[in-house]
XYZ file of C-alpha atoms in Angstrom:
387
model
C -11.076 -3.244 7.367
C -10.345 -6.561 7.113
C -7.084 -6.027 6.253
C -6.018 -7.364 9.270
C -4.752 -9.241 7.343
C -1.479 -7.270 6.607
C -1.204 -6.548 9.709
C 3.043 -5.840 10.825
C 3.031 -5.669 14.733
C 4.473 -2.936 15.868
C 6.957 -2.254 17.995
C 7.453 1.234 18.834
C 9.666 3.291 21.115
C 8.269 4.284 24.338
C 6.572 7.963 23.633
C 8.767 11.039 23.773
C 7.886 13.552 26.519
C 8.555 17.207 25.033
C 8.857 19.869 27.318
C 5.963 21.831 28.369
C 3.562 18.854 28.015
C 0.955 19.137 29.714
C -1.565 16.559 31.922
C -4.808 15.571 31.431
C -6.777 13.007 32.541
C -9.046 10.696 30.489
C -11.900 9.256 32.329
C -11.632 5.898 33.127
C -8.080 4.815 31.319
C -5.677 2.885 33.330
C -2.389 5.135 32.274
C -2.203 8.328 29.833
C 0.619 10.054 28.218
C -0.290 13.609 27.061
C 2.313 15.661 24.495
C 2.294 18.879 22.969
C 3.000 18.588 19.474
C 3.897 21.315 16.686
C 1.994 18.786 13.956
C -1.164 16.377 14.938
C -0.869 15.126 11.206
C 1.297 12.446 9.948
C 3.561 14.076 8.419
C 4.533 15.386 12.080
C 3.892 12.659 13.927
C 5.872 10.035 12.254
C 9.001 11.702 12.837
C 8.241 12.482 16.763
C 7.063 8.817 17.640
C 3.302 9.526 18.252
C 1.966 7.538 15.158
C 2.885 3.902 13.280
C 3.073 4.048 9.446
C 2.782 0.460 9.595
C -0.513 0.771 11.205
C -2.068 2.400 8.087
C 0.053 1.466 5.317
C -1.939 -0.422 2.506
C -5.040 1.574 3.388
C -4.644 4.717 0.703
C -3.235 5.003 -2.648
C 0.409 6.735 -2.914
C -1.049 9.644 -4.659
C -2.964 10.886 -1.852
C -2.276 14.367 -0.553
C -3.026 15.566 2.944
C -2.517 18.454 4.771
C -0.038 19.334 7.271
C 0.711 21.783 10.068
C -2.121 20.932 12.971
C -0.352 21.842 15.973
C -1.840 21.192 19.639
C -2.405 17.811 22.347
C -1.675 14.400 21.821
C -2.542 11.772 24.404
C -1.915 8.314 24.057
C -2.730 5.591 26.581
C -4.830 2.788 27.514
C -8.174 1.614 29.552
C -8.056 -1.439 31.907
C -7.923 -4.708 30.022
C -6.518 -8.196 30.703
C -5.386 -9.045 27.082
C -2.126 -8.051 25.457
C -2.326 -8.136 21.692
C -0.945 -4.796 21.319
C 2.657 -4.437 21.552
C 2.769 -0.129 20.792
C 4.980 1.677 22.884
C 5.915 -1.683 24.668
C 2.927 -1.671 26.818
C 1.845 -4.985 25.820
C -1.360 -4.108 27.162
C -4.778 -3.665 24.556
C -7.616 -0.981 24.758
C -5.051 1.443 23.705
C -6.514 4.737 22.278
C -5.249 7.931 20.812
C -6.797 11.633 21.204
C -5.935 14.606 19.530
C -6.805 18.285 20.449
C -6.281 20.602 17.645
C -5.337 24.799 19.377
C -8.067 25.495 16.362
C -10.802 23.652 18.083
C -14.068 24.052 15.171
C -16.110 22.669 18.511
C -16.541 18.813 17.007
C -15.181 15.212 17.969
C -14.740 12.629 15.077
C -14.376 9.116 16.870
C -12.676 5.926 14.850
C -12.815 2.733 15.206
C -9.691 0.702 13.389
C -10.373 -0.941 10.827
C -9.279 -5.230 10.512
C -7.040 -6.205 13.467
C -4.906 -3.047 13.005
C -3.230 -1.108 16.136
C -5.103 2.688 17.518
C -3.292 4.274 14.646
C -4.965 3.066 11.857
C -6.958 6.097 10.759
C -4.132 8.221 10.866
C -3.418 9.227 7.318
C -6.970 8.439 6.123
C -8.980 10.487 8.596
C -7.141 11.517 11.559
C -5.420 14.250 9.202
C -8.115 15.684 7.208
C -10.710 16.054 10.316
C -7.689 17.799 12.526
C -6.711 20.076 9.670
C -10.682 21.509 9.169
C -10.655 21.657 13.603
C -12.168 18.405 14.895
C -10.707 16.863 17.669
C -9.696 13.435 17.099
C -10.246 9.655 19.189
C -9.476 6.242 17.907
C -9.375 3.012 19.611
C -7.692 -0.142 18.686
C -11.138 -1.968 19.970
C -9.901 -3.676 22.498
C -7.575 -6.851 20.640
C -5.219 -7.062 17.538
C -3.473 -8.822 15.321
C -4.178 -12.163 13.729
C -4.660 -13.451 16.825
C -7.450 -11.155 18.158
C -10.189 -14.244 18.313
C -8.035 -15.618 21.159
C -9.499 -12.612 23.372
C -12.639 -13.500 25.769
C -13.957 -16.525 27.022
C -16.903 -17.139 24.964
C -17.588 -17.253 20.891
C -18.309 -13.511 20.150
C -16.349 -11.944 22.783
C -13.662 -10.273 21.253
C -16.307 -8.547 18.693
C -18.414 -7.878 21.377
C -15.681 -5.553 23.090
C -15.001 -3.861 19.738
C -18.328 -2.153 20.241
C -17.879 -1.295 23.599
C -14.373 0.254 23.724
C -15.937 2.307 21.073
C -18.654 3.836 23.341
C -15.953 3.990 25.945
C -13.571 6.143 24.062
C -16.236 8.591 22.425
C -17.562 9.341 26.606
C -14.015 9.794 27.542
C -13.086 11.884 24.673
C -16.201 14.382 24.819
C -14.867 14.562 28.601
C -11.490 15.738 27.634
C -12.659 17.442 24.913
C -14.607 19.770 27.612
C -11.474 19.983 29.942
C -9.262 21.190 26.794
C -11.448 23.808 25.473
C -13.806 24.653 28.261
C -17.423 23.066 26.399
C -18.895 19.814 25.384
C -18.091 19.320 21.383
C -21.033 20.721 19.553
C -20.964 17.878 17.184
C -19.629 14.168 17.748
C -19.433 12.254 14.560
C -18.460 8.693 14.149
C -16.397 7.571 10.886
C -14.635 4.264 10.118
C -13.794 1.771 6.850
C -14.426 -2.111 6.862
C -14.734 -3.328 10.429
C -14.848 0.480 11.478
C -17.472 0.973 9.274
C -19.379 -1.775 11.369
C -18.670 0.049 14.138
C -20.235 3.260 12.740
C -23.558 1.115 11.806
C -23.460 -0.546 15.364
C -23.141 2.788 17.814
C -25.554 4.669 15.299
C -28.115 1.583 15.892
C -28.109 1.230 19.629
C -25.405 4.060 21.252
C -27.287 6.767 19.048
C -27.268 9.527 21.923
C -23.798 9.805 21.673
C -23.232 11.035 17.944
C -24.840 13.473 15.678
C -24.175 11.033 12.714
C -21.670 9.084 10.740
C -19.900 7.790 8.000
C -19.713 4.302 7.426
C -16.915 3.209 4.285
C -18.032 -0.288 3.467
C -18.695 -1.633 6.849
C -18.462 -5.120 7.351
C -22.048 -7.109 7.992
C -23.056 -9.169 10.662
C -26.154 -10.560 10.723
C -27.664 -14.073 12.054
C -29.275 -15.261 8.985
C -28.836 -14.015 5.529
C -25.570 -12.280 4.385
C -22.321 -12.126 6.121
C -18.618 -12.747 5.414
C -18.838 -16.409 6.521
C -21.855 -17.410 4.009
C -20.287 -15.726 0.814
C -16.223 -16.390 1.206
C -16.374 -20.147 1.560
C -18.677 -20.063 -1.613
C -15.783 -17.782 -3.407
C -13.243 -20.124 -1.970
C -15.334 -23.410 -3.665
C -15.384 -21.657 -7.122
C -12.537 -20.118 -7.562
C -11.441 -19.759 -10.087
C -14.231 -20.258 -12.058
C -15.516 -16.848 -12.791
C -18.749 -17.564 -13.377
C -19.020 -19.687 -9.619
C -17.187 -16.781 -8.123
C -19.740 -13.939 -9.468
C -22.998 -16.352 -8.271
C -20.902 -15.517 -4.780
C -21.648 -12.176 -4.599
C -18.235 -10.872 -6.453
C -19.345 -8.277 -9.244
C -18.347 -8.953 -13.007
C -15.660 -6.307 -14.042
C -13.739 -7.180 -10.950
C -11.967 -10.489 -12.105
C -8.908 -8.836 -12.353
C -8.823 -8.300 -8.638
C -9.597 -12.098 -7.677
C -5.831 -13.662 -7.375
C -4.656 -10.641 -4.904
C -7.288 -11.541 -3.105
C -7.942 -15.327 -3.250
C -4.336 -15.102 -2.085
C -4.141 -12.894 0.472
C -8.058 -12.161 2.044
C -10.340 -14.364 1.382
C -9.019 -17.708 3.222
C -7.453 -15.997 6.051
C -10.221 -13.398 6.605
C -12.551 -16.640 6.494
C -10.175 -18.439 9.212
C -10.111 -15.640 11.428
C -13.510 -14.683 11.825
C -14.659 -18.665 12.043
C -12.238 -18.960 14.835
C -13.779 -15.837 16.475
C -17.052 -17.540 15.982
C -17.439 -21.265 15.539
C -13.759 -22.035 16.980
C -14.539 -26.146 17.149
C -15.019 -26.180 13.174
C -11.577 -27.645 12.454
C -12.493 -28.238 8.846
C -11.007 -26.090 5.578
C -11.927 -23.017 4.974
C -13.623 -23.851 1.693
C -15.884 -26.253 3.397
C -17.082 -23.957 6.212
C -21.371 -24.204 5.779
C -22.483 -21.363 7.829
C -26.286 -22.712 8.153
C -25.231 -26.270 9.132
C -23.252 -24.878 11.169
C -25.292 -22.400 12.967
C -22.833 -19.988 15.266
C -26.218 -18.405 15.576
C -25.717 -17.171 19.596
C -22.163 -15.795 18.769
C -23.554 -14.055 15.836
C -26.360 -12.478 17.579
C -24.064 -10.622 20.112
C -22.469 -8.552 17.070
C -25.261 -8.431 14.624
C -26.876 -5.389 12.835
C -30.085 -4.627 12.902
C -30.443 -1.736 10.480
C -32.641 0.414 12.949
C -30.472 3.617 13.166
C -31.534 6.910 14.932
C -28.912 8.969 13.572
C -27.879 10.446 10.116
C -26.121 8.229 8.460
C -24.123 7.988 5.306
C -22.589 4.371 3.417
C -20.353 4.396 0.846
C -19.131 0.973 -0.942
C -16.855 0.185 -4.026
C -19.226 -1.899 -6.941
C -15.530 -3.732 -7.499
C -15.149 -4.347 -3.875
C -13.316 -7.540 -3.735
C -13.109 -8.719 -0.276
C -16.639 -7.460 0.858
C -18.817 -7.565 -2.187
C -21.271 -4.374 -2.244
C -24.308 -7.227 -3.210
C -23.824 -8.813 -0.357
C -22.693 -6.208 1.996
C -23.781 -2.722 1.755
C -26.867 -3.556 -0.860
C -28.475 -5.626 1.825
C -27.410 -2.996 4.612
C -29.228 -0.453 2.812
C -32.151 -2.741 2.577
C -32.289 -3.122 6.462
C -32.100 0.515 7.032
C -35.221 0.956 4.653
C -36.615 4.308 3.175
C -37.652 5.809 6.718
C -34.837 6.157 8.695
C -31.841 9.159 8.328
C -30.060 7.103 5.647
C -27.823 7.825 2.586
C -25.983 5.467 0.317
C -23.627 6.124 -2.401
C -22.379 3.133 -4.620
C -19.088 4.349 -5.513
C -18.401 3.234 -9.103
C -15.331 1.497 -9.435
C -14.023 1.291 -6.121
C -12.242 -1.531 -4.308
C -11.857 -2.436 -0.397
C -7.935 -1.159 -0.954
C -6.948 2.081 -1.887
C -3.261 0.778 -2.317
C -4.513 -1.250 -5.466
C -5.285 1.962 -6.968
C -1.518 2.694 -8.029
C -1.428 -0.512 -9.501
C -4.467 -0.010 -11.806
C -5.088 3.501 -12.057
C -7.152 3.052 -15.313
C -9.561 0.580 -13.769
C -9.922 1.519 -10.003
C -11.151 5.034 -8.414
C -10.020 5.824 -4.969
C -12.248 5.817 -2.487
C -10.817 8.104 0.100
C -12.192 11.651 -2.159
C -15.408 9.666 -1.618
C -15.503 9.288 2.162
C -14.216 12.923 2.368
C -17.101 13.664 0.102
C -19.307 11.844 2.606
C -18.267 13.743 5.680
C -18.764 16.858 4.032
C -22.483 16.058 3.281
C -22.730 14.670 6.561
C -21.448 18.193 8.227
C -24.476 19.899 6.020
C -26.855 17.446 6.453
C -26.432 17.684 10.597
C -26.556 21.317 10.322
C -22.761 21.896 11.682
């Protein structure tokens, strides 16, 4: 998610080693730390060290109940990379990733993505619980950079994007290979699931790493494309109008969700803006306001990370109409539009919804949660596949 944004670095204790932990080796990472745990969920984990809470606070509301009680394998560790955004476990060192091997193995892999600029834990409560409490084994990645300064990352305009996508198809090979040392097979089913820039990551394997997943869930992914719609066309034009409502609706912003326009005007829309023009076009200097993607033309940096809409596996979308940081009509409407009628595709507009579960406690009369949605999703998606 974008929400990158609210990012708290974090600084955590180097990981416990209990007794009896076992190795295991991850293809291809640089260093690996491998626990045995009595609970995989949070509720275990955030007492022995092995997750962040500040990695995926302000991503659920308060009234969210998950289960508890997954015992089996944690390994934490990293792949070779030269950056070091993310401070975790003091390894200052990024393309950190966490897998999780539940004893009750149900013979499937769910791979994340984080969503924003957030750290490998990021899908912890949202996901990582649920999936390891019905047997999946677990992977997320923290794509490779973090933080508000993740743009900094790579040489060229596009680069630290680019290696979003392909720590992604890194982890999901090395996971299916520990998945087979743990439990003796292959997972049966490999299913890819994130929210906001995870969600792009979903849409992007499922378009051109397709052979590695049986399908997906993709909770408001963020666009990319060259020409038409994406976060830098629609957010300056927000910026301009605000806060005239009727300036900030002809951006793409849905009427009903005024009442969520200061949070964000204050909090997303500028900085997301910033970050992503930096990432992008880092010689515009000018305000954020101001920024004219099509005079501007960051059309080669764009085209590394852009979506096509040509998937080849089932997938499922799933977008708040009072999403206020990336507006379903110019987000996941047009998404669905690329995909077309012919391809494995399913979309639910989830009415009421916003980009932040959090912001459900705070209007619980006007907002609908959208994690019983995704979990909604992923159950289709298990029947659809044929699990």
């Amino acid at each position: 998610m974008l929400v990158a944004l609210t990012l708290v670095a974090s600084l955590l204790t180097p990981l416990p080693a209990p007794a009896q932990a076992r190795p295991s080796t991850v293809p291809g990472a640089e260093h690996a730390v491998t626990a045995e745990l009595d609970d995989l969920t949070t509720a275990g984990t955030a007492r022995t060290g092995h997750t962040d809470p500040a990695d995926w606070a302000g991503l659920h509301s308060a009234a969210t109940v998950n289960p508890t009680g997954v015992p089996g394998v944690q390994i934490d560790g990293y792949f070779p990379d030269t950056s070091t955004t993310n401070p975790t476990h003091g390894w200052n060192h990024d393309a950190q990733f966490v897998i999780r091997l539940p004893e009750r193995w149900n013979g499937g892999l769910v791979v994340t993505g984080t969503p924003g600029n957030r750290e490998q834990y990021a899908n912890d409560f949202t996901i990582s619980d649920w999936v390891l409490a019905k047997g999946y084994a677990f992977a997320a990645t923290d794509k490779g950079n973090t933080g508000l300064n993740f743009h900094t990352d790579g040489r060229r305009p596009g680069d630290a994007i680019a290696e979003w996508n392909e720590r992604v198809t890194q982890l999901t090979v090395a996971a299916k290979a520990v998945a087979a040392q743990r439990y003796g097979r292959a997972p049966r089913r490999t299913y890819m699931a994130g929210i906001s820039n995870g969600g792009y990551l979903v849409r992007w394997q499922l378009e051109n790493r397709g052979w590695l997943y049986d399908g997906g869930v993709d909770w408001e992914g963020t666009l990319w494309r060259v020409k038409g719609d994406n976060l830098l066309n629609y957010l300056p034009e927000a910026l301009r109008a605000y806060p005239d409502e009727t300036g900030v609706r002809e951006a793409g912003f849905a009427a009903g969700s005024e009442f969520l326009w200061p949070f964000h005007r204050q909090y997303y829309w500028e900085l997301t803006q910033q970050l992503y023009q930096k990432e992008l076009d880092p010689s515009y200097d000018g305000a954020a306001a101001d920024y004219d993607y099509d005079a501007r033309r960051p059309y080669a940096a764009v085209a590394r990370i852009a979506l096509t809409g040509r998937i080849t596996k089932p997938l499922i979308t799933l977008h708040g109409t009072l999403d206020s940081l990336l507006p379903i009509e110019r987000d996941s409407d047009v998404y669905a539009r690329m995909v077309g009628p012919h391809r494995p595709f399913r979309y639910h507009r989830v009415e009421g919804g916003n980009h932040l579960d959090s912001l459900v406690d705070v209007y619980p009369d006007r907002l609908r949660p959208m994690l019983p949605a995704f979990r909604d999703a992923f159950a289709e998606l298990e029947e659809w596949t044929g699990r």
